[in-house]
């Protein structure tokens, strides 16, 4: 198979609008999760990572807020990669879980609204704005959307359909989204605690992230490869994950096989780590089945909250930075072991010796995804 390289990446979050700003603040232990007072989004106070209102002051009516966030992210990576969107071998994939769902909260339901709220409409607007000539692809697969988008891009590149693919993902937190998680009693009343014995739920977050994948090797000394990727499903419950971890393990195993790595080659694992009881327990079982229980693991949710359709991409970018700088970001909020199977949870900045890492995600409907990143 053709090697697939990461040639550009970016994060736009409440911590900053570049990858460099974000990773620098993560190294300092800075989190964007804050207590937000009751208001339009929620009748009760809640913890989340949200953009300040000043962030949206340059937002114009051409785009919705969701589309504006996506467009900003795509623009950043196009500048980095010098990729021509109008080239017939350049593709665009967008990932999100809820997209323009907030329009339902603010407007009467009309045929025009139904058209505008669709992911297809948003993708067409983004593609037209930047001059992409190929039809964009939309991935909306719960919380694994970002990783599935990367895996899809990888397969397109390997099949020769494209030479470069821009992958971008975003979500904004609306009343609809927050109330849904509140109805599950899945939202923590404090900053979240991934893998901790006292964890009691998630924090939500807003962000966008983008990655450009290419068959063309970049000029830097140690390029990062997207070496493997796989998807699986629990077939267990609409919202509850597998009780055994077998299905996530299946995705991990297949991704590692495709990436030609063993457990000994993995320097760290970036887990989904939502800080819900069942998700974290399931992940600990999958890690044990994969014989990775001694490998350092982390969750980034304590810094950004759960950014939904952006999460897989955002956390992949952080993993790329970790590989490039040989340092692993600790799990914010974790202090007391509390998962079904013991894991080596990273609690302090620590060096990485191996040249590969594993990134996983899981979501509603029992979906799972895993990718392997490694230095060439």
mmCIF file of C-alpha atoms in Angstrom:
data_model
loop_
_atom_site.group_PDB
_atom_site.id
_atom_site.type_symbol
_atom_site.label_atom_id
_atom_site.label_comp_id
_atom_site.label_asym_id
_atom_site.label_seq_id
_atom_site.Cartn_x
_atom_site.Cartn_y
_atom_site.Cartn_z
ATOM 1 C CA UNK A 1 0.000 0.000 0.000
ATOM 2 C CA UNK A 2 1.063 3.593 -0.585
ATOM 3 C CA UNK A 3 2.416 5.417 2.482
ATOM 4 C CA UNK A 4 0.020 8.105 3.727
ATOM 5 C CA UNK A 5 1.672 11.142 5.264
ATOM 6 C CA UNK A 6 0.431 13.930 7.532
ATOM 7 C CA UNK A 7 1.536 17.119 5.765
ATOM 8 C CA UNK A 8 -0.433 19.751 7.724
ATOM 9 C CA UNK A 9 -2.590 20.036 10.826
ATOM 10 C CA UNK A 10 -4.343 22.632 12.944
ATOM 11 C CA UNK A 11 -6.521 23.037 16.028
ATOM 12 C CA UNK A 12 -8.925 25.884 16.746
ATOM 13 C CA UNK A 13 -10.194 25.714 20.316
ATOM 14 C CA UNK A 14 -10.857 28.022 23.264
ATOM 15 C CA UNK A 15 -7.146 27.520 24.084
ATOM 16 C CA UNK A 16 -5.962 28.977 20.770
ATOM 17 C CA UNK A 17 -6.215 29.005 17.000
ATOM 18 C CA UNK A 18 -3.047 27.086 16.104
ATOM 19 C CA UNK A 19 -1.658 23.664 16.945
ATOM 20 C CA UNK A 20 1.417 25.275 18.478
ATOM 21 C CA UNK A 21 -0.591 27.431 20.901
ATOM 22 C CA UNK A 22 -2.726 24.488 21.935
ATOM 23 C CA UNK A 23 0.125 22.061 22.528
ATOM 24 C CA UNK A 24 2.153 24.655 24.423
ATOM 25 C CA UNK A 25 -0.719 25.266 26.844
ATOM 26 C CA UNK A 26 -1.348 21.536 27.268
ATOM 27 C CA UNK A 27 2.299 21.128 28.287
ATOM 28 C CA UNK A 28 1.639 23.757 30.959
ATOM 29 C CA UNK A 29 -1.452 21.877 32.172
ATOM 30 C CA UNK A 30 -3.900 24.586 31.075
ATOM 31 C CA UNK A 31 -7.528 23.555 30.564
ATOM 32 C CA UNK A 32 -10.286 25.470 28.780
ATOM 33 C CA UNK A 33 -13.040 23.714 30.773
ATOM 34 C CA UNK A 34 -14.896 26.304 32.853
ATOM 35 C CA UNK A 35 -18.089 26.632 34.892
ATOM 36 C CA UNK A 36 -20.779 28.321 32.797
ATOM 37 C CA UNK A 37 -23.814 29.874 34.385
ATOM 38 C CA UNK A 38 -27.381 28.905 33.530
ATOM 39 C CA UNK A 39 -28.644 30.578 30.388
ATOM 40 C CA UNK A 40 -29.641 29.848 26.802
ATOM 41 C CA UNK A 41 -27.784 26.541 26.685
ATOM 42 C CA UNK A 42 -28.876 25.139 30.036
ATOM 43 C CA UNK A 43 -31.295 25.911 32.876
ATOM 44 C CA UNK A 44 -28.560 24.927 35.352
ATOM 45 C CA UNK A 45 -24.825 25.784 35.563
ATOM 46 C CA UNK A 46 -22.531 23.366 33.724
ATOM 47 C CA UNK A 47 -18.839 22.756 33.048
ATOM 48 C CA UNK A 48 -17.721 22.927 29.417
ATOM 49 C CA UNK A 49 -15.062 24.281 27.077
ATOM 50 C CA UNK A 50 -16.743 27.027 25.036
ATOM 51 C CA UNK A 51 -15.547 29.815 22.765
ATOM 52 C CA UNK A 52 -16.045 33.316 24.205
ATOM 53 C CA UNK A 53 -18.591 35.475 22.392
ATOM 54 C CA UNK A 54 -15.731 37.613 21.060
ATOM 55 C CA UNK A 55 -14.591 34.626 18.980
ATOM 56 C CA UNK A 56 -17.683 34.929 16.826
ATOM 57 C CA UNK A 57 -17.412 38.675 16.157
ATOM 58 C CA UNK A 58 -15.924 38.116 12.686
ATOM 59 C CA UNK A 59 -18.516 35.485 11.841
ATOM 60 C CA UNK A 60 -20.597 36.667 8.895
ATOM 61 C CA UNK A 61 -23.896 35.555 7.469
ATOM 62 C CA UNK A 62 -22.366 33.559 4.597
ATOM 63 C CA UNK A 63 -21.733 30.790 7.099
ATOM 64 C CA UNK A 64 -23.470 29.522 10.205
ATOM 65 C CA UNK A 65 -21.286 29.368 13.330
ATOM 66 C CA UNK A 66 -20.599 25.694 12.682
ATOM 67 C CA UNK A 67 -19.583 26.379 9.075
ATOM 68 C CA UNK A 68 -17.477 29.387 10.096
ATOM 69 C CA UNK A 69 -15.520 27.213 12.513
ATOM 70 C CA UNK A 70 -14.966 24.579 9.825
ATOM 71 C CA UNK A 71 -13.908 27.184 7.291
ATOM 72 C CA UNK A 72 -11.359 28.710 9.645
ATOM 73 C CA UNK A 73 -9.824 25.302 10.232
ATOM 74 C CA UNK A 74 -9.696 24.369 6.536
ATOM 75 C CA UNK A 75 -8.120 27.724 5.705
ATOM 76 C CA UNK A 76 -5.310 27.165 8.220
ATOM 77 C CA UNK A 77 -4.230 23.798 6.808
ATOM 78 C CA UNK A 78 -4.512 24.887 3.182
ATOM 79 C CA UNK A 79 -2.064 27.688 3.965
ATOM 80 C CA UNK A 80 0.332 25.233 5.614
ATOM 81 C CA UNK A 81 0.200 22.525 2.980
ATOM 82 C CA UNK A 82 0.099 24.686 -0.166
ATOM 83 C CA UNK A 83 -2.446 22.237 -1.567
ATOM 84 C CA UNK A 84 -4.561 23.377 -4.495
ATOM 85 C CA UNK A 85 -8.266 22.710 -3.720
ATOM 86 C CA UNK A 86 -9.092 22.959 -7.433
ATOM 87 C CA UNK A 87 -6.717 20.155 -8.374
ATOM 88 C CA UNK A 88 -8.624 17.057 -9.591
ATOM 89 C CA UNK A 89 -6.585 14.902 -7.201
ATOM 90 C CA UNK A 90 -7.476 16.917 -4.073
ATOM 91 C CA UNK A 91 -10.339 15.704 -1.876
ATOM 92 C CA UNK A 92 -12.294 17.130 1.056
ATOM 93 C CA UNK A 93 -13.842 15.191 3.947
ATOM 94 C CA UNK A 94 -15.817 16.870 6.740
ATOM 95 C CA UNK A 95 -16.748 15.269 10.069
ATOM 96 C CA UNK A 96 -19.356 16.353 12.614
ATOM 97 C CA UNK A 97 -21.935 14.802 14.871
ATOM 98 C CA UNK A 98 -24.573 17.558 14.911
ATOM 99 C CA UNK A 99 -23.519 20.242 12.417
ATOM 100 C CA UNK A 100 -26.180 22.966 12.124
ATOM 101 C CA UNK A 101 -28.612 21.397 14.594
ATOM 102 C CA UNK A 102 -28.821 24.709 16.485
ATOM 103 C CA UNK A 103 -30.839 26.165 13.598
ATOM 104 C CA UNK A 104 -33.802 24.116 14.838
ATOM 105 C CA UNK A 105 -33.652 26.000 18.134
ATOM 106 C CA UNK A 106 -33.794 29.420 16.531
ATOM 107 C CA UNK A 107 -36.040 29.145 13.472
ATOM 108 C CA UNK A 108 -39.364 27.851 12.221
ATOM 109 C CA UNK A 109 -39.118 24.602 10.287
ATOM 110 C CA UNK A 110 -39.424 25.408 6.571
ATOM 111 C CA UNK A 111 -38.216 23.701 3.379
ATOM 112 C CA UNK A 112 -35.405 26.243 3.250
ATOM 113 C CA UNK A 113 -34.341 25.414 6.824
ATOM 114 C CA UNK A 114 -34.420 21.697 6.094
ATOM 115 C CA UNK A 115 -32.048 22.275 3.195
ATOM 116 C CA UNK A 116 -29.724 24.520 5.198
ATOM 117 C CA UNK A 117 -29.524 22.194 8.180
ATOM 118 C CA UNK A 118 -28.243 19.257 6.139
ATOM 119 C CA UNK A 119 -24.587 18.264 6.284
ATOM 120 C CA UNK A 120 -24.570 18.131 2.497
ATOM 121 C CA UNK A 121 -25.428 21.820 2.261
ATOM 122 C CA UNK A 122 -22.650 22.785 4.696
ATOM 123 C CA UNK A 123 -20.125 20.658 2.804
ATOM 124 C CA UNK A 124 -21.095 22.254 -0.513
ATOM 125 C CA UNK A 125 -20.693 25.742 0.958
ATOM 126 C CA UNK A 126 -17.241 24.969 2.359
ATOM 127 C CA UNK A 127 -16.127 23.304 -0.886
ATOM 128 C CA UNK A 128 -17.360 26.212 -3.016
ATOM 129 C CA UNK A 129 -15.762 28.804 -0.723
ATOM 130 C CA UNK A 130 -12.298 27.279 -1.134
ATOM 131 C CA UNK A 131 -12.688 26.136 -4.729
ATOM 132 C CA UNK A 132 -12.698 22.365 -4.281
ATOM 133 C CA UNK A 133 -13.899 20.816 -7.540
ATOM 134 C CA UNK A 134 -14.479 17.291 -6.238
ATOM 135 C CA UNK A 135 -17.684 16.474 -4.366
ATOM 136 C CA UNK A 136 -16.971 16.653 -0.625
ATOM 137 C CA UNK A 137 -17.587 13.637 1.604
ATOM 138 C CA UNK A 138 -19.386 13.975 4.957
ATOM 139 C CA UNK A 139 -18.732 11.582 7.862
ATOM 140 C CA UNK A 140 -21.237 11.701 10.709
ATOM 141 C CA UNK A 141 -20.662 8.623 12.818
ATOM 142 C CA UNK A 142 -21.230 9.718 16.416
ATOM 143 C CA UNK A 143 -18.057 10.390 18.383
ATOM 144 C CA UNK A 144 -15.767 8.372 16.116
ATOM 145 C CA UNK A 145 -16.521 10.681 13.167
ATOM 146 C CA UNK A 146 -13.063 12.287 13.126
ATOM 147 C CA UNK A 147 -11.172 8.992 13.118
ATOM 148 C CA UNK A 148 -13.494 7.468 10.513
ATOM 149 C CA UNK A 149 -12.854 10.533 8.333
ATOM 150 C CA UNK A 150 -9.104 9.953 8.584
ATOM 151 C CA UNK A 151 -9.452 6.241 7.827
ATOM 152 C CA UNK A 152 -11.690 7.045 4.842
ATOM 153 C CA UNK A 153 -9.146 9.565 3.530
ATOM 154 C CA UNK A 154 -6.365 7.008 3.930
ATOM 155 C CA UNK A 155 -8.261 4.434 1.889
ATOM 156 C CA UNK A 156 -9.031 6.975 -0.843
ATOM 157 C CA UNK A 157 -5.357 7.883 -1.116
ATOM 158 C CA UNK A 158 -4.256 4.250 -1.186
ATOM 159 C CA UNK A 159 -6.812 3.522 -3.905
ATOM 160 C CA UNK A 160 -5.363 6.299 -6.055
ATOM 161 C CA UNK A 161 -8.527 8.416 -6.034
ATOM 162 C CA UNK A 162 -6.622 11.407 -4.658
ATOM 163 C CA UNK A 163 -3.087 12.602 -3.945
ATOM 164 C CA UNK A 164 -4.106 14.953 -1.129
ATOM 165 C CA UNK A 165 -7.159 14.932 1.137
ATOM 166 C CA UNK A 166 -8.162 17.716 3.520
ATOM 167 C CA UNK A 167 -9.975 16.293 6.564
ATOM 168 C CA UNK A 168 -11.720 18.747 8.895
ATOM 169 C CA UNK A 169 -14.135 18.334 11.782
ATOM 170 C CA UNK A 170 -16.089 20.614 14.082
ATOM 171 C CA UNK A 171 -19.002 20.888 16.467
ATOM 172 C CA UNK A 172 -20.456 23.677 18.574
ATOM 173 C CA UNK A 173 -22.326 23.050 21.815
ATOM 174 C CA UNK A 174 -25.986 24.000 21.628
ATOM 175 C CA UNK A 175 -28.959 23.637 23.965
ATOM 176 C CA UNK A 176 -30.094 20.593 21.958
ATOM 177 C CA UNK A 177 -26.753 18.801 22.352
ATOM 178 C CA UNK A 178 -26.215 19.652 26.007
ATOM 179 C CA UNK A 179 -29.764 18.719 27.003
ATOM 180 C CA UNK A 180 -29.354 15.360 25.275
ATOM 181 C CA UNK A 181 -26.338 14.439 27.377
ATOM 182 C CA UNK A 182 -28.013 15.845 30.484
ATOM 183 C CA UNK A 183 -31.014 13.593 29.852
ATOM 184 C CA UNK A 184 -28.630 10.602 30.023
ATOM 185 C CA UNK A 185 -27.304 11.980 33.312
ATOM 186 C CA UNK A 186 -23.916 11.810 31.605
ATOM 187 C CA UNK A 187 -22.726 15.388 32.284
ATOM 188 C CA UNK A 188 -20.387 15.873 35.223
ATOM 189 C CA UNK A 189 -21.142 18.600 37.777
ATOM 190 C CA UNK A 190 -17.395 19.282 38.013
ATOM 191 C CA UNK A 191 -14.346 19.132 35.723
ATOM 192 C CA UNK A 192 -14.264 15.601 34.343
ATOM 193 C CA UNK A 193 -11.971 12.883 35.739
ATOM 194 C CA UNK A 194 -11.078 10.355 33.020
ATOM 195 C CA UNK A 195 -10.277 6.864 34.346
ATOM 196 C CA UNK A 196 -10.574 8.063 37.958
ATOM 197 C CA UNK A 197 -12.426 6.084 40.619
ATOM 198 C CA UNK A 198 -14.592 9.157 41.278
ATOM 199 C CA UNK A 199 -15.450 9.969 37.663
ATOM 200 C CA UNK A 200 -19.099 10.781 37.080
ATOM 201 C CA UNK A 201 -19.502 12.042 33.534
ATOM 202 C CA UNK A 202 -18.346 14.198 30.678
ATOM 203 C CA UNK A 203 -17.744 17.864 30.000
ATOM 204 C CA UNK A 204 -18.627 19.008 26.492
ATOM 205 C CA UNK A 205 -16.460 21.226 24.326
ATOM 206 C CA UNK A 206 -16.357 23.292 21.143
ATOM 207 C CA UNK A 207 -13.476 23.008 18.688
ATOM 208 C CA UNK A 208 -12.398 22.413 15.128
ATOM 209 C CA UNK A 209 -9.411 20.494 13.856
ATOM 210 C CA UNK A 210 -8.040 19.690 10.431
ATOM 211 C CA UNK A 211 -5.400 17.409 8.951
ATOM 212 C CA UNK A 212 -4.108 17.141 5.396
ATOM 213 C CA UNK A 213 -3.121 13.623 4.338
ATOM 214 C CA UNK A 214 -0.998 13.042 1.256
ATOM 215 C CA UNK A 215 0.799 10.380 -0.763
ATOM 216 C CA UNK A 216 3.626 12.887 -1.222
ATOM 217 C CA UNK A 217 6.349 12.692 1.405
ATOM 218 C CA UNK A 218 6.937 15.999 3.219
ATOM 219 C CA UNK A 219 10.440 17.466 3.456
ATOM 220 C CA UNK A 220 10.765 17.317 7.255
ATOM 221 C CA UNK A 221 13.212 14.829 8.770
ATOM 222 C CA UNK A 222 10.723 12.594 10.589
ATOM 223 C CA UNK A 223 7.385 12.662 8.772
ATOM 224 C CA UNK A 224 4.357 11.171 10.485
ATOM 225 C CA UNK A 225 2.546 8.325 8.765
ATOM 226 C CA UNK A 226 -1.078 7.331 9.200
ATOM 227 C CA UNK A 227 -0.026 3.700 9.143
ATOM 228 C CA UNK A 228 -3.202 1.818 10.045
ATOM 229 C CA UNK A 229 -6.857 2.227 10.847
ATOM 230 C CA UNK A 230 -9.930 0.116 11.567
ATOM 231 C CA UNK A 231 -13.567 0.435 12.657
ATOM 232 C CA UNK A 232 -15.815 -1.949 14.611
ATOM 233 C CA UNK A 233 -19.217 -2.028 16.304
ATOM 234 C CA UNK A 234 -20.365 -3.486 19.623
ATOM 235 C CA UNK A 235 -23.940 -4.292 18.558
ATOM 236 C CA UNK A 236 -24.635 -3.921 22.272
ATOM 237 C CA UNK A 237 -26.805 -0.875 23.048
ATOM 238 C CA UNK A 238 -27.804 2.463 21.521
ATOM 239 C CA UNK A 239 -25.819 4.431 24.103
ATOM 240 C CA UNK A 240 -24.071 1.919 26.390
ATOM 241 C CA UNK A 241 -20.713 0.494 25.233
ATOM 242 C CA UNK A 242 -19.668 -3.140 25.183
ATOM 243 C CA UNK A 243 -19.284 -4.772 28.583
ATOM 244 C CA UNK A 244 -16.272 -6.828 27.426
ATOM 245 C CA UNK A 245 -14.140 -4.480 25.303
ATOM 246 C CA UNK A 246 -13.850 -7.207 22.667
ATOM 247 C CA UNK A 247 -15.113 -5.007 19.859
ATOM 248 C CA UNK A 248 -12.786 -2.050 20.495
ATOM 249 C CA UNK A 249 -9.984 -4.596 20.802
ATOM 250 C CA UNK A 250 -10.980 -5.872 17.355
ATOM 251 C CA UNK A 251 -10.501 -2.366 15.908
ATOM 252 C CA UNK A 252 -7.215 -1.913 17.789
ATOM 253 C CA UNK A 253 -5.897 -5.284 16.635
ATOM 254 C CA UNK A 254 -6.767 -4.642 12.990
ATOM 255 C CA UNK A 255 -5.297 -1.128 13.053
ATOM 256 C CA UNK A 256 -2.058 -2.432 14.565
ATOM 257 C CA UNK A 257 -1.887 -5.252 12.038
ATOM 258 C CA UNK A 258 -2.350 -2.843 9.150
ATOM 259 C CA UNK A 259 0.188 -0.475 10.684
ATOM 260 C CA UNK A 260 2.711 -3.318 11.091
ATOM 261 C CA UNK A 261 3.274 -2.611 14.790
ATOM 262 C CA UNK A 262 3.252 -4.745 17.912
ATOM 263 C CA UNK A 263 2.472 -3.769 21.490
ATOM 264 C CA UNK A 264 6.196 -3.235 22.074
ATOM 265 C CA UNK A 265 6.277 -0.604 19.307
ATOM 266 C CA UNK A 266 3.519 1.556 20.834
ATOM 267 C CA UNK A 267 4.881 4.461 22.875
ATOM 268 C CA UNK A 268 1.523 5.609 24.171
ATOM 269 C CA UNK A 269 -2.225 5.254 23.636
ATOM 270 C CA UNK A 270 -4.539 8.260 23.345
ATOM 271 C CA UNK A 271 -7.846 6.829 24.508
ATOM 272 C CA UNK A 272 -11.340 8.268 24.141
ATOM 273 C CA UNK A 273 -11.473 8.659 27.935
ATOM 274 C CA UNK A 274 -14.862 10.349 28.354
ATOM 275 C CA UNK A 275 -14.853 10.002 32.168
ATOM 276 C CA UNK A 276 -18.111 8.071 32.141
ATOM 277 C CA UNK A 277 -18.110 4.874 34.171
ATOM 278 C CA UNK A 278 -18.911 2.438 31.364
ATOM 279 C CA UNK A 279 -16.769 3.947 28.598
ATOM 280 C CA UNK A 280 -13.598 4.037 30.683
ATOM 281 C CA UNK A 281 -14.181 0.510 32.002
ATOM 282 C CA UNK A 282 -14.706 -0.786 28.466
ATOM 283 C CA UNK A 283 -11.515 0.857 27.245
ATOM 284 C CA UNK A 284 -9.519 -0.655 30.095
ATOM 285 C CA UNK A 285 -10.754 -4.117 29.079
ATOM 286 C CA UNK A 286 -9.889 -3.531 25.424
ATOM 287 C CA UNK A 287 -6.398 -2.332 26.343
ATOM 288 C CA UNK A 288 -5.870 -5.461 28.446
ATOM 289 C CA UNK A 289 -7.025 -7.698 25.588
ATOM 290 C CA UNK A 290 -4.546 -5.898 23.314
ATOM 291 C CA UNK A 291 -1.761 -6.526 25.875
ATOM 292 C CA UNK A 292 -1.192 -2.782 26.151
ATOM 293 C CA UNK A 293 -1.894 -2.469 29.877
ATOM 294 C CA UNK A 294 1.743 -1.496 30.576
ATOM 295 C CA UNK A 295 1.831 1.143 27.832
ATOM 296 C CA UNK A 296 1.142 4.722 29.037
ATOM 297 C CA UNK A 297 -2.402 5.906 28.182
ATOM 298 C CA UNK A 298 -4.026 9.306 28.388
ATOM 299 C CA UNK A 299 -7.242 11.200 27.772
ATOM 300 C CA UNK A 300 -7.331 14.795 26.539
ATOM 301 C CA UNK A 301 -10.937 15.392 27.657
ATOM 302 C CA UNK A 302 -9.868 17.217 30.832
ATOM 303 C CA UNK A 303 -8.410 20.034 28.711
ATOM 304 C CA UNK A 304 -11.035 20.414 25.977
ATOM 305 C CA UNK A 305 -14.077 18.487 27.135
ATOM 306 C CA UNK A 306 -15.660 16.146 24.616
ATOM 307 C CA UNK A 307 -15.562 17.966 21.268
ATOM 308 C CA UNK A 308 -17.764 15.383 19.508
ATOM 309 C CA UNK A 309 -17.148 15.439 15.729
ATOM 310 C CA UNK A 310 -13.847 17.263 16.216
ATOM 311 C CA UNK A 311 -12.569 14.980 18.998
ATOM 312 C CA UNK A 312 -10.914 12.293 16.883
ATOM 313 C CA UNK A 313 -9.106 14.857 14.747
ATOM 314 C CA UNK A 314 -8.148 17.183 17.604
ATOM 315 C CA UNK A 315 -6.775 14.344 19.713
ATOM 316 C CA UNK A 316 -4.943 12.920 16.687
ATOM 317 C CA UNK A 317 -3.218 16.283 16.193
ATOM 318 C CA UNK A 318 -2.140 16.246 19.849
ATOM 319 C CA UNK A 319 -0.817 12.703 19.354
ATOM 320 C CA UNK A 320 1.135 13.863 16.293
ATOM 321 C CA UNK A 321 2.703 16.667 18.364
ATOM 322 C CA UNK A 322 3.560 14.177 21.099
ATOM 323 C CA UNK A 323 5.363 11.929 18.611
ATOM 324 C CA UNK A 324 7.200 14.855 17.056
ATOM 325 C CA UNK A 325 8.298 16.309 20.385
ATOM 326 C CA UNK A 326 8.756 12.946 22.155
ATOM 327 C CA UNK A 327 6.580 13.952 25.097
ATOM 328 C CA UNK A 328 3.238 12.698 26.374
ATOM 329 C CA UNK A 329 0.510 14.943 27.797
ATOM 330 C CA UNK A 330 -0.814 13.769 31.208
ATOM 331 C CA UNK A 331 -4.461 12.971 31.925
ATOM 332 C CA UNK A 332 -5.956 16.021 33.624
ATOM 333 C CA UNK A 333 -8.391 15.174 36.421
ATOM 334 C CA UNK A 334 -7.063 11.695 37.101
ATOM 335 C CA UNK A 335 -5.723 10.823 40.554
ATOM 336 C CA UNK A 336 -7.173 7.533 41.832
ATOM 337 C CA UNK A 337 -7.206 4.297 39.772
ATOM 338 C CA UNK A 338 -10.769 3.219 39.169
ATOM 339 C CA UNK A 339 -11.272 1.253 35.958
ATOM 340 C CA UNK A 340 -12.293 -2.390 35.618
ATOM 341 C CA UNK A 341 -8.803 -3.338 34.441
ATOM 342 C CA UNK A 342 -5.612 -1.652 35.534
ATOM 343 C CA UNK A 343 -4.022 0.771 33.063
ATOM 344 C CA UNK A 344 -0.819 2.790 33.068
ATOM 345 C CA UNK A 345 -2.488 6.222 33.123
ATOM 346 C CA UNK A 346 -0.093 9.081 32.380
ATOM 347 C CA UNK A 347 -0.213 11.675 35.187
ATOM 348 C CA UNK A 348 2.855 13.839 34.441
ATOM 349 C CA UNK A 349 4.655 15.007 31.326
ATOM 350 C CA UNK A 350 6.803 12.071 30.327
ATOM 351 C CA UNK A 351 9.166 11.229 27.476
ATOM 352 C CA UNK A 352 8.268 8.833 24.669
ATOM 353 C CA UNK A 353 10.876 6.427 23.370
ATOM 354 C CA UNK A 354 8.964 4.449 20.744
ATOM 355 C CA UNK A 355 8.184 5.796 17.287
ATOM 356 C CA UNK A 356 4.470 4.871 17.124
ATOM 357 C CA UNK A 357 1.244 5.543 18.984
ATOM 358 C CA UNK A 358 -2.350 4.354 18.988
ATOM 359 C CA UNK A 359 -5.440 6.610 18.996
ATOM 360 C CA UNK A 360 -8.903 5.238 19.726
ATOM 361 C CA UNK A 361 -12.469 6.513 19.880
ATOM 362 C CA UNK A 362 -15.863 5.063 20.748
ATOM 363 C CA UNK A 363 -19.390 6.405 20.470
ATOM 364 C CA UNK A 364 -23.138 5.969 20.663
ATOM 365 C CA UNK A 365 -24.489 3.042 18.737
ATOM 366 C CA UNK A 366 -21.517 0.944 19.853
ATOM 367 C CA UNK A 367 -19.102 2.305 17.248
ATOM 368 C CA UNK A 368 -15.329 2.097 17.729
ATOM 369 C CA UNK A 369 -12.316 3.242 15.726
ATOM 370 C CA UNK A 370 -8.552 3.006 16.088
ATOM 371 C CA UNK A 371 -5.625 4.399 14.127
ATOM 372 C CA UNK A 372 -1.860 3.934 14.303
ATOM 373 C CA UNK A 373 0.482 6.888 13.795
ATOM 374 C CA UNK A 374 4.221 6.451 13.451
ATOM 375 C CA UNK A 375 7.369 8.259 12.441
ATOM 376 C CA UNK A 376 8.952 7.088 9.254
#
